[in-house]
mmCIF file of C-alpha atoms in Angstrom:
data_model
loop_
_atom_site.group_PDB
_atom_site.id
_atom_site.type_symbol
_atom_site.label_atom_id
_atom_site.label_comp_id
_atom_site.label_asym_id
_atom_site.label_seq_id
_atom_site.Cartn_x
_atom_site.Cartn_y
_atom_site.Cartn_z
ATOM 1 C CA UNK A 387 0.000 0.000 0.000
ATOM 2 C CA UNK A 388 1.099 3.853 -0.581
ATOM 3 C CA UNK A 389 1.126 6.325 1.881
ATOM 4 C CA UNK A 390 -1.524 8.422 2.293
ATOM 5 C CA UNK A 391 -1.563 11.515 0.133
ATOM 6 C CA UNK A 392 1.378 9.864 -2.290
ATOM 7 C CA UNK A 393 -0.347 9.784 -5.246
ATOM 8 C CA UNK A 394 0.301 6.583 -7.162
ATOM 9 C CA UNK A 395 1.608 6.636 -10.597
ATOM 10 C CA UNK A 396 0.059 4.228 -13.708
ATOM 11 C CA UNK A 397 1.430 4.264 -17.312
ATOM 12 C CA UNK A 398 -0.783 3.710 -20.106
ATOM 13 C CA UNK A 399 0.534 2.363 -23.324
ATOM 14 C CA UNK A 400 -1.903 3.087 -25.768
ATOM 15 C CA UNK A 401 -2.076 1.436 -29.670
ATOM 16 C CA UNK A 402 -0.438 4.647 -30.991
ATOM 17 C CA UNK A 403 2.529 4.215 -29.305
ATOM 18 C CA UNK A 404 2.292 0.330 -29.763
ATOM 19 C CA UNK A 405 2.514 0.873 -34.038
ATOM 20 C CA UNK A 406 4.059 4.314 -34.591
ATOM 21 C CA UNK A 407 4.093 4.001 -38.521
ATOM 22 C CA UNK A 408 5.789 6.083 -40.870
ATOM 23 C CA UNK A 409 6.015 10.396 -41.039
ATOM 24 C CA UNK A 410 2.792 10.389 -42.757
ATOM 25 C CA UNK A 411 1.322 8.702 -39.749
ATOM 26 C CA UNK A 412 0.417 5.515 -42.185
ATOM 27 C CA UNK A 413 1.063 2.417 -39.951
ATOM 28 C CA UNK A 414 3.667 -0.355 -41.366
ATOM 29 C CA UNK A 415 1.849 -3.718 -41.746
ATOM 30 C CA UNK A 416 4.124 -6.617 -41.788
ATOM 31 C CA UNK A 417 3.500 -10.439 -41.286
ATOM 32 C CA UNK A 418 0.885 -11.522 -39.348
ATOM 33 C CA UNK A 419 0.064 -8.246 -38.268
ATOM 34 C CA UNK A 420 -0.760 -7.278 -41.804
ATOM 35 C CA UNK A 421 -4.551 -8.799 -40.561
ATOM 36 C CA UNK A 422 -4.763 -6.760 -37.651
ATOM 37 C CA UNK A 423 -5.769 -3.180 -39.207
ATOM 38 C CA UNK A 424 -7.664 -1.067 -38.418
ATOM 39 C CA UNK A 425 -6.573 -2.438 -34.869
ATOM 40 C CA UNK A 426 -9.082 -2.346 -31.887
ATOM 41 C CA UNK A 427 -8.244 -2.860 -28.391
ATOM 42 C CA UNK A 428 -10.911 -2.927 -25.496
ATOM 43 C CA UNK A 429 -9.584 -1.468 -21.968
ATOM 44 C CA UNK A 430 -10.597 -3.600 -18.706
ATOM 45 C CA UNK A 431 -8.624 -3.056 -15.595
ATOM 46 C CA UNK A 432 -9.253 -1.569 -12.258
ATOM 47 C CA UNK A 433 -8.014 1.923 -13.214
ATOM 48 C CA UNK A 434 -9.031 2.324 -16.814
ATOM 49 C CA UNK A 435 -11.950 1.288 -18.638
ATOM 50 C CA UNK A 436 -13.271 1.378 -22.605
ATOM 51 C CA UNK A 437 -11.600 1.084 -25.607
ATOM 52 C CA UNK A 438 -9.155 2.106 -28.174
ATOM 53 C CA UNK A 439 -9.100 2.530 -32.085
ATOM 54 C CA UNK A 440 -6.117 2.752 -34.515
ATOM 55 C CA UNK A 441 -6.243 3.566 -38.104
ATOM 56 C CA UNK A 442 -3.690 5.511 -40.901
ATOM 57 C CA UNK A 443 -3.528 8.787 -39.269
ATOM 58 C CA UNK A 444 -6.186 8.607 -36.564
ATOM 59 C CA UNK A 445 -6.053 7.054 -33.054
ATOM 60 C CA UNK A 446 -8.851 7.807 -30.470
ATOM 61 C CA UNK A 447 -9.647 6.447 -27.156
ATOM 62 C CA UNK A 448 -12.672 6.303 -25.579
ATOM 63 C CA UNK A 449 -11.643 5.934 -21.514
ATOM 64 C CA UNK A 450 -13.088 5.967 -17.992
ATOM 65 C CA UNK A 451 -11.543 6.199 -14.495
ATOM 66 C CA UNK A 452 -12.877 6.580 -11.057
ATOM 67 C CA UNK A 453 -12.260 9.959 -9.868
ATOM 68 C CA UNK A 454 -9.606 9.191 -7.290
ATOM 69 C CA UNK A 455 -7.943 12.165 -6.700
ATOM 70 C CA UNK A 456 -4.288 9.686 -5.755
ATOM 71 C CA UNK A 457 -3.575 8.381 -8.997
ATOM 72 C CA UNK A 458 -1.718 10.045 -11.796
ATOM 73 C CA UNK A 459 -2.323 8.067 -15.731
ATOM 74 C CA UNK A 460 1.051 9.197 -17.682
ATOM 75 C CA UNK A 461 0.762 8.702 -21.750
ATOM 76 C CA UNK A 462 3.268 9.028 -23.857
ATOM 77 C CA UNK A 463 2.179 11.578 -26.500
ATOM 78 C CA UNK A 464 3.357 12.733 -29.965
ATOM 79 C CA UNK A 465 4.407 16.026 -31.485
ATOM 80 C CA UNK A 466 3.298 14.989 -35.161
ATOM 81 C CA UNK A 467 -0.112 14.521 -34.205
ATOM 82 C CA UNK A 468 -3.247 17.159 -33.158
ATOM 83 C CA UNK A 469 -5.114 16.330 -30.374
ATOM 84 C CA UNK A 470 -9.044 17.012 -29.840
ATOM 85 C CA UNK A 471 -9.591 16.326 -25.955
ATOM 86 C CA UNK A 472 -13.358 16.287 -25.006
ATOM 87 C CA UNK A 473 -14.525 15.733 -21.618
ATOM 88 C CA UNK A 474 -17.194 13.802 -21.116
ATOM 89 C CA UNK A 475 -17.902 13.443 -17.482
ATOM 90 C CA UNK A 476 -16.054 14.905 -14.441
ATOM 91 C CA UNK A 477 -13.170 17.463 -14.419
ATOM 92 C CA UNK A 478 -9.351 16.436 -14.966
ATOM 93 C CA UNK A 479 -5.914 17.878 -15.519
ATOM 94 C CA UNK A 480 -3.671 17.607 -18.080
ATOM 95 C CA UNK A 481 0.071 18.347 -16.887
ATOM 96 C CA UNK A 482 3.483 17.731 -18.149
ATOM 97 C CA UNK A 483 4.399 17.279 -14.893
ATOM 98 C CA UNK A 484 6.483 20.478 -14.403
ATOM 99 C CA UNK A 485 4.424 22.960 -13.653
ATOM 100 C CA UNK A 486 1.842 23.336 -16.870
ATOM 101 C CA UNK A 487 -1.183 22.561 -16.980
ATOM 102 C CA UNK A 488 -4.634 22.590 -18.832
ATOM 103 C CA UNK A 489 -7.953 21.952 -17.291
ATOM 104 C CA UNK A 490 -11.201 20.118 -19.342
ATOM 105 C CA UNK A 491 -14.282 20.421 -17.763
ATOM 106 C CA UNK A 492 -17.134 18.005 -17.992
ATOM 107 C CA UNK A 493 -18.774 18.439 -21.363
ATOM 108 C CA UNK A 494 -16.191 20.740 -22.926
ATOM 109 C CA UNK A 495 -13.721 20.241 -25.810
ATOM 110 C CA UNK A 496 -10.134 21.660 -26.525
ATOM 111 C CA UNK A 497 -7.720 21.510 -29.405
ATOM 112 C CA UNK A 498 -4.362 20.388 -27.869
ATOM 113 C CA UNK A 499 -1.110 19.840 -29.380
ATOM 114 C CA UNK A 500 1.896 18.769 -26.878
ATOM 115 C CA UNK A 501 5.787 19.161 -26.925
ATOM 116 C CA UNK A 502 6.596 17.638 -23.710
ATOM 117 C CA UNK A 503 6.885 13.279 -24.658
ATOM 118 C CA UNK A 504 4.390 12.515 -21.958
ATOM 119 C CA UNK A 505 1.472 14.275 -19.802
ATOM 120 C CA UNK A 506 -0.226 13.501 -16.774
ATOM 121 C CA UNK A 507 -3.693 12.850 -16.183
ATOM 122 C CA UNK A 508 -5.496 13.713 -12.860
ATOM 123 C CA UNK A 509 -8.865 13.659 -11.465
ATOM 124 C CA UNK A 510 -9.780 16.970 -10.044
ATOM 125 C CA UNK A 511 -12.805 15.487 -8.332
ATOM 126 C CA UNK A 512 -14.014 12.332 -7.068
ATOM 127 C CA UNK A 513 -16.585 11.754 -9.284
ATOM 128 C CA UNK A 514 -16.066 9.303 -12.137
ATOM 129 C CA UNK A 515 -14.254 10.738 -15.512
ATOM 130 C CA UNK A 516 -15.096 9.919 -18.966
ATOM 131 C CA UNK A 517 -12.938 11.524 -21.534
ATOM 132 C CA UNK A 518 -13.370 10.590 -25.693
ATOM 133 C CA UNK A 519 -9.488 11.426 -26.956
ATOM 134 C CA UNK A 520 -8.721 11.818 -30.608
ATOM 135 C CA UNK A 521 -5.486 12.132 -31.840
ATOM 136 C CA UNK A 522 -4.994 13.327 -36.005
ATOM 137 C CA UNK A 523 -1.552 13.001 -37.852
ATOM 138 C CA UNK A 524 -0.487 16.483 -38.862
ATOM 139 C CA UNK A 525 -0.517 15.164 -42.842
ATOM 140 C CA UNK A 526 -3.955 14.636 -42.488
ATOM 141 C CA UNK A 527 -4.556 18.809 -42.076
ATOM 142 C CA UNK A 528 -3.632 20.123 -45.577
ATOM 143 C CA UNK A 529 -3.636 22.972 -47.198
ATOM 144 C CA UNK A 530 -6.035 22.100 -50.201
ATOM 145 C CA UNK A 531 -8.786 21.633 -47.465
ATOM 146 C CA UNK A 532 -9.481 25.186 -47.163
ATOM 147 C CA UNK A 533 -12.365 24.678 -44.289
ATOM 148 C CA UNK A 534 -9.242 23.521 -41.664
ATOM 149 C CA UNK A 535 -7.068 27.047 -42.963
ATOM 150 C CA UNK A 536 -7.521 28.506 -39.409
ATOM 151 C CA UNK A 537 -6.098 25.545 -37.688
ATOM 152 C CA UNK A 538 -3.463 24.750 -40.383
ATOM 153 C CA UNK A 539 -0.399 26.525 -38.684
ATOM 154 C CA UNK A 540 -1.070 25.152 -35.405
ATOM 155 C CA UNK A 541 -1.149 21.155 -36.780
ATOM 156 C CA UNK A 542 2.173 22.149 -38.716
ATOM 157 C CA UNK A 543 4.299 24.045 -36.113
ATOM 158 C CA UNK A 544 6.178 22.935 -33.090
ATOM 159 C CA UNK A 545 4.583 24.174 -30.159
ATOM 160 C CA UNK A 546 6.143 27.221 -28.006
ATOM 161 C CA UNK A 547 4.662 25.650 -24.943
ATOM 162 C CA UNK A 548 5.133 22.060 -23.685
ATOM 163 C CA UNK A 549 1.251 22.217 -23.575
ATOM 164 C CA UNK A 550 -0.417 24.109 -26.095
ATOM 165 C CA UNK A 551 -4.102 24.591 -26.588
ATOM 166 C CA UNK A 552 -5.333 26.447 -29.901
ATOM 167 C CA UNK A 553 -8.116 28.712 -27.903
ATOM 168 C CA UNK A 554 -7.483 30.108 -24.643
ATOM 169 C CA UNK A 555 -11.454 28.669 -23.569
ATOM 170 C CA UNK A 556 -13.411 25.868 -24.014
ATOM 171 C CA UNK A 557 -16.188 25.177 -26.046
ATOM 172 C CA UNK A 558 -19.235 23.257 -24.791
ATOM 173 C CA UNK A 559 -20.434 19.750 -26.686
ATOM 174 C CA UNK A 560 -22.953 20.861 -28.590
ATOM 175 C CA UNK A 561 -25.434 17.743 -29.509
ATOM 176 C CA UNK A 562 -24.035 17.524 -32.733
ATOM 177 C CA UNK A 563 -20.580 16.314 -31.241
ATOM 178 C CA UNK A 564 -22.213 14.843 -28.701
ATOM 179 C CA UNK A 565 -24.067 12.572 -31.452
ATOM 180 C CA UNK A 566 -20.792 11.548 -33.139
ATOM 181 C CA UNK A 567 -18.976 10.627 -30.432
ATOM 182 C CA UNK A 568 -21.823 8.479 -29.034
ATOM 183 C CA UNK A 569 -21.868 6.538 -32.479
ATOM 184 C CA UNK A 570 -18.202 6.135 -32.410
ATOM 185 C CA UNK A 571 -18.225 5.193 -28.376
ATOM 186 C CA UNK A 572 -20.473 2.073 -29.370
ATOM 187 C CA UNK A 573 -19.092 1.047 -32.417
ATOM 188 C CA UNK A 574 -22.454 1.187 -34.208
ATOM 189 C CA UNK A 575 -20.547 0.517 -38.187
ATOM 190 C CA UNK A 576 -18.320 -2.748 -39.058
ATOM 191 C CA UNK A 577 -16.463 -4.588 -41.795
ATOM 192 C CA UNK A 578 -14.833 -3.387 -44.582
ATOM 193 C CA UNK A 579 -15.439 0.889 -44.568
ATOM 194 C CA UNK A 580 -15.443 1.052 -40.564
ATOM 195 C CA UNK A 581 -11.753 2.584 -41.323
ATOM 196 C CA UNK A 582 -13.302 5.384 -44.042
ATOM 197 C CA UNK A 583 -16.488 6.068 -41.305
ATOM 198 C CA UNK A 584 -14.396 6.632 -38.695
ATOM 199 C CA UNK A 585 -12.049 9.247 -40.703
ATOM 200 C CA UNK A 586 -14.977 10.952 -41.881
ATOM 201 C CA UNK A 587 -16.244 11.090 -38.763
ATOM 202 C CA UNK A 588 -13.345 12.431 -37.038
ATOM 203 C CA UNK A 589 -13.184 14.827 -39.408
ATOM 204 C CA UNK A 590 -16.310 16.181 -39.097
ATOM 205 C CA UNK A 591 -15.928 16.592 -35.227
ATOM 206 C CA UNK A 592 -12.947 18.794 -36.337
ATOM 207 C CA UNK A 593 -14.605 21.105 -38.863
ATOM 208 C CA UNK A 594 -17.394 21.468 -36.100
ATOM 209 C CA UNK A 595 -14.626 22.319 -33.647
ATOM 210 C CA UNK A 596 -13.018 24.815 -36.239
ATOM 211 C CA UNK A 597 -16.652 26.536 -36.935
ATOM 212 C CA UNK A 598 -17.431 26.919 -33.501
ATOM 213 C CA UNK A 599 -13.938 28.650 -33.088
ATOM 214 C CA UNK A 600 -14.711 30.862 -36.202
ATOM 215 C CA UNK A 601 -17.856 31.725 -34.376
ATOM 216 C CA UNK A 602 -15.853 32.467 -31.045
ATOM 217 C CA UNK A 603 -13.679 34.728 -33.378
ATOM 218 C CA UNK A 604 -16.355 36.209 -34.636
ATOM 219 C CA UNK A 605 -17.343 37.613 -31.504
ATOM 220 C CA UNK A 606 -14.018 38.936 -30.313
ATOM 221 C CA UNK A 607 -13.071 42.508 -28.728
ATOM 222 C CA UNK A 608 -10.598 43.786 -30.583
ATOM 223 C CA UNK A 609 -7.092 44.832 -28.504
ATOM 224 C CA UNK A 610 -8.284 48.757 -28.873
ATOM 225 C CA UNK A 611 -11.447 48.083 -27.253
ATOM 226 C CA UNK A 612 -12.852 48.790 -24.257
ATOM 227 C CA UNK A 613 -12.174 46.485 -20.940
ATOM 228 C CA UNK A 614 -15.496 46.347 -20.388
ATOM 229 C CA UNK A 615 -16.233 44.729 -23.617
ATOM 230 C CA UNK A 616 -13.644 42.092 -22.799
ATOM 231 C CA UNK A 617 -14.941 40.974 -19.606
ATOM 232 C CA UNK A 618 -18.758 40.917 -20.979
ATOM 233 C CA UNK A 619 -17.260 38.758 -23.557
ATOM 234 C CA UNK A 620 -15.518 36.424 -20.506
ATOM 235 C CA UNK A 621 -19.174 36.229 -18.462
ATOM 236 C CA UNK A 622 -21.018 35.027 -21.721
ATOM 237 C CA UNK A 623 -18.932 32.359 -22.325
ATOM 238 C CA UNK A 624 -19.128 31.672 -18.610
ATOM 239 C CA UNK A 625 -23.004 31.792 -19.111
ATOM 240 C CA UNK A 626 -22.208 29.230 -21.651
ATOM 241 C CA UNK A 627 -20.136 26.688 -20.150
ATOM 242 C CA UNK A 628 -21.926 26.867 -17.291
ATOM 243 C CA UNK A 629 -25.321 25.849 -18.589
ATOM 244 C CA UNK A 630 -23.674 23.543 -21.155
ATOM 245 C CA UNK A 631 -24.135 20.623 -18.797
ATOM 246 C CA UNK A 632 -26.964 20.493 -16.169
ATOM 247 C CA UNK A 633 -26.205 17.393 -14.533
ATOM 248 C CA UNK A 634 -22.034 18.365 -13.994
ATOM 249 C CA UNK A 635 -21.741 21.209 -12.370
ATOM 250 C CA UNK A 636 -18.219 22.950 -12.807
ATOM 251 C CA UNK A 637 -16.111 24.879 -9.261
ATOM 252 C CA UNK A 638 -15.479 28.589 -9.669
ATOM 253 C CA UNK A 639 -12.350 27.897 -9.727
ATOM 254 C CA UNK A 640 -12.828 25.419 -12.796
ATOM 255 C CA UNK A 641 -15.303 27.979 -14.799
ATOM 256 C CA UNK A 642 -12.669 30.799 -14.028
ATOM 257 C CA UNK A 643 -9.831 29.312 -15.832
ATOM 258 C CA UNK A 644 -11.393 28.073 -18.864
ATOM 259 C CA UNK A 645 -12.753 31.990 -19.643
ATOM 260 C CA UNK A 646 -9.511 32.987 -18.568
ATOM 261 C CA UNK A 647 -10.107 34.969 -15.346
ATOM 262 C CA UNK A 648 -10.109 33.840 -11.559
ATOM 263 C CA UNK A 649 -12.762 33.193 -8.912
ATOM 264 C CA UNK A 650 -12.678 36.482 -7.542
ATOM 265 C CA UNK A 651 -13.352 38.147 -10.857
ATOM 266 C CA UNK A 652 -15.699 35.843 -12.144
ATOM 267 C CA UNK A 653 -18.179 36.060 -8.902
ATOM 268 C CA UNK A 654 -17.824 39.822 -9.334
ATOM 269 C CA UNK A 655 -18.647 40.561 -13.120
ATOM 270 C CA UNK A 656 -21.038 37.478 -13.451
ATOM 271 C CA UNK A 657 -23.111 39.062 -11.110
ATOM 272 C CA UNK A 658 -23.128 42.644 -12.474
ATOM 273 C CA UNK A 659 -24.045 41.441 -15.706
ATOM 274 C CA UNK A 660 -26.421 38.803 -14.783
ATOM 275 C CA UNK A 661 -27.866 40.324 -11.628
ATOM 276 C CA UNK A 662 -27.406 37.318 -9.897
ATOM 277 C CA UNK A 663 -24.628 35.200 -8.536
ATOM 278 C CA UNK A 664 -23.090 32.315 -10.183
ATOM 279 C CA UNK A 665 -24.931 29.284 -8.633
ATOM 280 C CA UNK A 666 -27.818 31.628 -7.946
ATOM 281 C CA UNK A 667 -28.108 32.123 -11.536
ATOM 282 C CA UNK A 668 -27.582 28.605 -12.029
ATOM 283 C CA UNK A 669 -29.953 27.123 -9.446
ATOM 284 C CA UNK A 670 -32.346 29.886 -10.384
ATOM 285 C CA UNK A 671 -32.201 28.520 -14.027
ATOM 286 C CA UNK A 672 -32.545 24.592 -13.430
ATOM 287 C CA UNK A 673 -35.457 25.394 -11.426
ATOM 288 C CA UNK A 674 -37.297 27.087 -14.354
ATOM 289 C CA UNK A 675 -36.303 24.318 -16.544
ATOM 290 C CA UNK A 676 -37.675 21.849 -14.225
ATOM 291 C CA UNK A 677 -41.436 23.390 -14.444
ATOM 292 C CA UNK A 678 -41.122 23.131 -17.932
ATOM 293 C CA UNK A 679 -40.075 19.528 -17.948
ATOM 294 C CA UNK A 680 -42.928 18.804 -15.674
ATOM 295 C CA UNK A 681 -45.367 20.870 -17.767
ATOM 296 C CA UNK A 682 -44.092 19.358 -21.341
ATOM 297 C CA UNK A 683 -43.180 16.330 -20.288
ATOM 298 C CA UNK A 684 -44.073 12.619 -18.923
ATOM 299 C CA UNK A 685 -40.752 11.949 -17.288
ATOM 300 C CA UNK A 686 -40.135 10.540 -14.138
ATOM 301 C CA UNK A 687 -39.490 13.159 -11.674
ATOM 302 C CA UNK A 688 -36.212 10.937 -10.458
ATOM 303 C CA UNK A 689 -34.964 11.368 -14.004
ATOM 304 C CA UNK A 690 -35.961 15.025 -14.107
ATOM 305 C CA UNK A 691 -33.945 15.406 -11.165
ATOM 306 C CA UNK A 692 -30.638 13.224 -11.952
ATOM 307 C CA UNK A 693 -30.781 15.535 -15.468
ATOM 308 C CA UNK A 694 -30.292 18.555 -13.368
ATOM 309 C CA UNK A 695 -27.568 17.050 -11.041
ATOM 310 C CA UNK A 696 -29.849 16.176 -8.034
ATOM 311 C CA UNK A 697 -28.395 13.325 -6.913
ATOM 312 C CA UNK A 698 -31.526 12.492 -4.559
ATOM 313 C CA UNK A 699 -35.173 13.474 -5.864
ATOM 314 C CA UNK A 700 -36.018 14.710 -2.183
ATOM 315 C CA UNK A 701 -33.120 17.401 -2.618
ATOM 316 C CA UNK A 702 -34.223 18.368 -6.030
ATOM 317 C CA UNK A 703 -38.328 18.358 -4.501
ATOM 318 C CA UNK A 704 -37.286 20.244 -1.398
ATOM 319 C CA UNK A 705 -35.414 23.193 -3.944
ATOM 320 C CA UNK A 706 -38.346 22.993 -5.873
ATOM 321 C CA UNK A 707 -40.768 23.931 -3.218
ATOM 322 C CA UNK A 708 -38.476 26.653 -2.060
ATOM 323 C CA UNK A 709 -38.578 28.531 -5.468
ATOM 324 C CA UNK A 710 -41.544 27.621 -6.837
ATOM 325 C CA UNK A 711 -43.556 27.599 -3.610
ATOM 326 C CA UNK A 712 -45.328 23.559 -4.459
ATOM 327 C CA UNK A 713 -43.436 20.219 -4.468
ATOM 328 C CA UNK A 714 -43.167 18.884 -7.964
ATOM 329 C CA UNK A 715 -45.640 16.533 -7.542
ATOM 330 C CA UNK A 716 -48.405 19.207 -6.461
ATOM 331 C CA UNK A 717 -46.853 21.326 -9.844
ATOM 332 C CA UNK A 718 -47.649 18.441 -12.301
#
């Protein structure tokens, strides 16, 4: 056994690094391996759970830990290839073990590209993590495809950082992504153009990655601008994130860095632009969305509940009555 408050260190040896292939990011078949393509592995051990998928230029994983917050997952990673890191569920930390770090918050993806050999992966929570990691060759962003231009010199250049996201925040799941990565979680296409599905796929998580950037871009206060144009720009993506997943509910201190400020700042400005504070605003908000679900709806107030991160229906009944002034039950 470890002592207490040592965290305890796995390494995880993914397919990618199992069959490196050529520059190109093609993998060499030889012999009997020459079968084994596109390769497949399923994950089942006490600390990591799913699977894995390697093709010509594309490796993703599709993985789930327990949130213990002792245990640090190292993985070797690659300089040649782009990664697209979407959280699933629960928070984590990317590190490179010296100092930086990048945060993903549950239901939130970031465009990642690493200089560092290997990176650390750490629960920042207890609850459980699920995390759907893609990893595209560099060769595979061109310039003849004229819808990845924006993200062209960042595929092709050697990061300045040892970590090195392409935005400074995160972008919410929309249910668009969420859709593709649930088809490619379960594996819903075999035989012979599984390989082609899953490129296209991939590729079209990427372009809607790249147009929700362009749409971020869009929206940007230029450097001549006023501050207070910047920070309203900070407390709407905020606004964003925050709502982007009822049943996770991110810290401060987690919704702070991913817009870029810090806790103090973010309680201050949320409020004056929302007239409310952060989790006011938030519980404030679930609450109207639960009369609707009751109103429009047949579910089960349990599932109403657990989609709004009530753990326990009496919880989510008792902060019912308190806003609305009539348990759920008496609302329906």
């Amino acid at each position: 056994m470890t002592k207490k408050g040592i965290p305890v260190v796995m390494q995880f040896n993914s397919l990618l690094n199992d069959y490196r292939g050529d520059d190109k990011g093609f993998i060499v078949k030889n012999g009997k391996d020459r079968q084994a393509h596109p390769k497949f592995r399923d994950l089942d051990s006490d600390s990591l759970t799913g699977h894995e998928f390697l093709s010509d230029r594309i490796y993703y994983c599709n993985c789930r830990k327990s949130g213990n917050l002792n245990k640090i997952t190292t993985i070797e990673c690659r300089e040649d290839y782009i990664q697209l890191f979407m959280g699933l569920k629960g928070s984590l930390r990317i590190s490179d073990g010296r100092g930086a770090f990048l945060d993903i918050l549950p239901n939130t993806v970031q465009l990642v590209k690493y200089a560092c050999g290997q990176i650390q992966l750490t629960a920042l929570s207890e609850d459980a993590i699920e995390a759907f990691i893609i990893n595209i060759h560099n060769s595979a962003i061109s310039p003849e495809k004229a819808y990845f231009e924006n993200i062209l010199s960042f595929a092709h250049h050697s990061p300045s950082a040892t970590i090195k996201s392409f935005n400074n925040s995160s972008f919410p799941i929309d249910y668009r992504m969420r859709q593709i990565v649930e088809e490619l979680a379960y594996k819903k296409y075999t035989g012979c153009f599984l390989e082609h599905y899953i490129e296209i796929k991939v590729m079209e998580l990427l372009l809607l990655y790249s147009s929700e950037w362009n749409n971020f871009t869009a929206l940007s206060v230029p450097e001549n601008q006023t501050e207070d144009k910047r920070i309203a720009k900070q407390m709407a993506q905020a606004k964003k994130l925050l709502l982007a997943n009822l049943s996770e509910t991110p810290s401060l201190k987690e919704l702070a860095t991913a817009v870029g400020t810090n806790e103090y700042h973010l309680k201050v400005h949320f409020k004056a632009h929302f007239g409310n504070s952060v989790m006011a605003y938030l519980r404030e908000y679930k609450m109207e969305k639960a009369k609707n679900l009751l109103k429009e709806s047949d579910r089960k107030i349990t599932d109403i509940a657990e989609s709004l991160g009530y753990k326990y229906a009496t919880h989510f009944s008792a902060a019912f009555k308190k806003h609305h002034g009539k348990l759920p039950t008496d609302y329906r």
